Amino acid sequence: MIFDEDKPKKPVSHEIGSDLSFLSADELNARISLLEAEIARLTEERQRKEAGKRAADSFFKPKV
């Protein structure tokens, strides 16, 4: 049986608040691209959840 702690962990590409002074301009651009892609992914997921909530709210809306 495989336990979660036995699985190799993915290396962290960027840690919020980390020291950026040792990175080159190209490395900073790569991190910016990574973070922009993550923001887009988060935004899409938020929109899906909001749409689901709106659908549920309209379905369960009390009839007056």
CSV table of N, CA and C in Angstrom, one decimal:
chain,number,residue,atom,x,y,z
A,1,MET,N,0.8,-1.2,0.0
A,1,MET,CA,0.0,0.0,0.0
A,1,MET,C,0.9,1.2,0.0
A,2,ILE,N,0.5,2.2,-0.8
A,2,ILE,CA,1.3,3.4,-0.9
A,2,ILE,C,0.7,4.5,-0.1
A,3,PHE,N,1.5,5.1,0.8
A,3,PHE,CA,1.0,6.2,1.6
A,3,PHE,C,1.3,7.6,1.0
A,4,ASP,N,0.6,8.6,1.3
A,4,ASP,CA,0.8,9.9,0.7
A,4,ASP,C,2.3,10.4,1.0
A,5,GLU,N,2.8,10.1,2.2
A,5,GLU,CA,4.1,10.6,2.5
A,5,GLU,C,5.2,9.9,1.7
A,6,ASP,N,4.9,8.8,1.1
A,6,ASP,CA,5.8,8.0,0.3
A,6,ASP,C,5.9,8.6,-1.1
A,7,LYS,N,4.9,9.4,-1.5
A,7,LYS,CA,4.9,9.9,-2.9
A,7,LYS,C,6.0,11.1,-3.0
A,8,PRO,N,6.7,11.2,-4.1
A,8,PRO,CA,7.6,12.3,-4.2
A,8,PRO,C,6.8,13.6,-4.3
A,9,LYS,N,7.3,14.6,-3.7
A,9,LYS,CA,6.6,15.9,-3.7
A,9,LYS,C,7.2,16.7,-4.9
A,10,LYS,N,6.3,17.5,-5.5
A,10,LYS,CA,6.7,18.3,-6.6
A,10,LYS,C,7.5,19.5,-6.1
A,11,PRO,N,8.6,19.9,-6.8
A,11,PRO,CA,9.4,21.0,-6.3
A,11,PRO,C,8.6,22.3,-6.4
A,12,VAL,N,8.8,23.2,-5.5
A,12,VAL,CA,8.0,24.4,-5.5
A,12,VAL,C,8.7,25.3,-6.5
A,13,SER,N,7.9,25.8,-7.4
A,13,SER,CA,8.4,26.7,-8.5
A,13,SER,C,8.5,28.2,-8.0
A,14,HIS,N,7.6,28.5,-7.1
A,14,HIS,CA,7.6,29.9,-6.5
A,14,HIS,C,7.0,29.8,-5.1
A,15,GLU,N,7.6,30.5,-4.2
A,15,GLU,CA,7.0,30.6,-2.9
A,15,GLU,C,6.7,32.1,-2.6
A,16,ILE,N,5.4,32.4,-2.3
A,16,ILE,CA,5.0,33.7,-2.0
A,16,ILE,C,5.9,34.3,-0.9
A,17,GLY,N,6.4,35.5,-1.2
A,17,GLY,CA,7.2,36.2,-0.2
A,17,GLY,C,8.7,35.8,-0.2
A,18,SER,N,9.1,34.9,-1.1
A,18,SER,CA,10.5,34.5,-1.2
A,18,SER,C,11.4,35.6,-1.7
A,19,ASP,N,12.7,35.5,-1.3
A,19,ASP,CA,13.7,36.5,-1.8
A,19,ASP,C,13.9,36.4,-3.3
A,20,LEU,N,13.7,37.5,-4.0
A,20,LEU,CA,13.8,37.5,-5.4
A,20,LEU,C,15.1,38.1,-5.9
A,21,SER,N,15.9,38.6,-5.0
A,21,SER,CA,17.1,39.4,-5.4
A,21,SER,C,18.1,38.5,-6.1
A,22,PHE,N,18.1,37.2,-5.9
A,22,PHE,CA,19.1,36.3,-6.6
A,22,PHE,C,18.6,35.8,-7.9
A,23,LEU,N,17.4,36.2,-8.4
A,23,LEU,CA,16.9,35.7,-9.7
A,23,LEU,C,17.3,36.7,-10.8
A,24,SER,N,17.5,36.1,-12.0
A,24,SER,CA,17.8,36.9,-13.2
A,24,SER,C,16.5,37.5,-13.7
A,25,ALA,N,16.6,38.4,-14.7
A,25,ALA,CA,15.4,38.9,-15.3
A,25,ALA,C,14.6,37.8,-16.0
A,26,ASP,N,15.3,36.9,-16.7
A,26,ASP,CA,14.6,35.8,-17.3
A,26,ASP,C,13.9,34.9,-16.3
A,27,GLU,N,14.5,34.6,-15.2
A,27,GLU,CA,13.9,33.8,-14.2
A,27,GLU,C,12.7,34.5,-13.6
A,28,LEU,N,12.8,35.8,-13.4
A,28,LEU,CA,11.6,36.6,-13.0
A,28,LEU,C,10.5,36.5,-14.0
A,29,ASN,N,10.8,36.7,-15.3
A,29,ASN,CA,9.8,36.6,-16.3
A,29,ASN,C,9.1,35.2,-16.3
A,30,ALA,N,9.9,34.1,-16.1
A,30,ALA,CA,9.3,32.8,-16.0
A,30,ALA,C,8.4,32.7,-14.8
A,31,ARG,N,8.8,33.2,-13.7
A,31,ARG,CA,7.9,33.2,-12.5
A,31,ARG,C,6.6,34.0,-12.7
A,32,ILE,N,6.8,35.1,-13.4
A,32,ILE,CA,5.6,36.0,-13.7
A,32,ILE,C,4.6,35.2,-14.6
A,33,SER,N,5.1,34.5,-15.6
A,33,SER,CA,4.3,33.7,-16.5
A,33,SER,C,3.6,32.6,-15.7
A,34,LEU,N,4.3,31.9,-14.8
A,34,LEU,CA,3.8,30.9,-14.0
A,34,LEU,C,2.7,31.4,-13.1
A,35,LEU,N,2.9,32.5,-12.5
A,35,LEU,CA,1.9,33.1,-11.6
A,35,LEU,C,0.7,33.6,-12.4
A,36,GLU,N,0.9,34.2,-13.6
A,36,GLU,CA,-0.3,34.6,-14.4
A,36,GLU,C,-1.1,33.4,-14.8
A,37,ALA,N,-0.5,32.3,-15.2
A,37,ALA,CA,-1.2,31.1,-15.5
A,37,ALA,C,-2.0,30.6,-14.3
A,38,GLU,N,-1.4,30.6,-13.1
A,38,GLU,CA,-2.1,30.2,-11.9
A,38,GLU,C,-3.3,31.1,-11.6
A,39,ILE,N,-3.1,32.4,-11.8
A,39,ILE,CA,-4.2,33.4,-11.6
A,39,ILE,C,-5.4,33.0,-12.5
A,40,ALA,N,-5.1,32.7,-13.8
A,40,ALA,CA,-6.1,32.4,-14.8
A,40,ALA,C,-6.8,31.1,-14.3
A,41,ARG,N,-6.1,30.1,-13.8
A,41,ARG,CA,-6.7,28.9,-13.4
A,41,ARG,C,-7.6,29.1,-12.2
A,42,LEU,N,-7.1,29.9,-11.3
A,42,LEU,CA,-7.9,30.3,-10.1
A,42,LEU,C,-9.2,31.0,-10.5
A,43,THR,N,-9.1,32.0,-11.4
A,43,THR,CA,-10.2,32.8,-11.9
A,43,THR,C,-11.3,31.9,-12.5
A,44,GLU,N,-10.8,30.9,-13.4
A,44,GLU,CA,-11.7,30.0,-14.0
A,44,GLU,C,-12.5,29.2,-13.0
A,45,GLU,N,-11.8,28.7,-12.0
A,45,GLU,CA,-12.4,27.8,-11.0
A,45,GLU,C,-13.4,28.6,-10.2
A,46,ARG,N,-13.0,29.9,-9.8
A,46,ARG,CA,-14.0,30.7,-9.1
A,46,ARG,C,-15.2,31.0,-9.9
A,47,GLN,N,-15.1,31.2,-11.2
A,47,GLN,CA,-16.2,31.5,-12.1
A,47,GLN,C,-17.1,30.2,-12.2
A,48,ARG,N,-16.5,29.0,-12.2
A,48,ARG,CA,-17.3,27.8,-12.2
A,48,ARG,C,-18.1,27.6,-10.9
A,49,LYS,N,-17.5,27.9,-9.8
A,49,LYS,CA,-18.1,27.8,-8.5
A,49,LYS,C,-19.2,28.9,-8.4
A,50,GLU,N,-19.0,30.1,-8.9
A,50,GLU,CA,-20.0,31.1,-8.8
A,50,GLU,C,-21.2,30.8,-9.7
A,51,ALA,N,-20.9,30.2,-10.8
A,51,ALA,CA,-22.0,29.8,-11.7
A,51,ALA,C,-22.8,28.7,-11.1
A,52,GLY,N,-22.2,27.7,-10.5
A,52,GLY,CA,-22.9,26.7,-9.8
A,52,GLY,C,-23.8,27.2,-8.6
A,53,LYS,N,-23.2,28.2,-7.9
A,53,LYS,CA,-24.0,28.8,-6.8
A,53,LYS,C,-25.2,29.5,-7.4
A,54,ARG,N,-25.0,30.3,-8.5
A,54,ARG,CA,-26.1,31.0,-9.1
A,54,ARG,C,-27.2,30.0,-9.5
A,55,ALA,N,-26.8,28.9,-10.1
A,55,ALA,CA,-27.8,27.9,-10.6
A,55,ALA,C,-28.5,27.3,-9.4
A,56,ALA,N,-27.8,27.0,-8.4
A,56,ALA,CA,-28.5,26.4,-7.2
A,56,ALA,C,-29.4,27.4,-6.6
A,57,ASP,N,-28.9,28.7,-6.5
A,57,ASP,CA,-29.8,29.7,-5.9
A,57,ASP,C,-31.1,29.9,-6.7
A,58,SER,N,-31.0,29.9,-8.0
A,58,SER,CA,-32.2,30.1,-8.8
A,58,SER,C,-33.1,28.9,-8.8
A,59,PHE,N,-32.5,27.7,-8.6
A,59,PHE,CA,-33.3,26.4,-8.5
A,59,PHE,C,-34.1,26.4,-7.2
A,60,PHE,N,-33.4,26.8,-6.1
A,60,PHE,CA,-34.0,26.7,-4.8
A,60,PHE,C,-34.7,28.0,-4.4
A,61,LYS,N,-34.8,28.9,-5.3
A,61,LYS,CA,-35.4,30.2,-5.0
A,61,LYS,C,-36.8,30.0,-4.5
A,62,PRO,N,-37.2,30.6,-3.4
A,62,PRO,CA,-38.6,30.4,-2.9
A,62,PRO,C,-39.6,31.0,-3.9
A,63,LYS,N,-40.7,30.3,-4.1
A,63,LYS,CA,-41.7,30.7,-5.0
A,63,LYS,C,-42.6,31.7,-4.2
A,64,VAL,N,-42.9,32.9,-4.7
A,64,VAL,CA,-43.7,33.9,-3.9
A,64,VAL,C,-45.0,34.0,-4.6
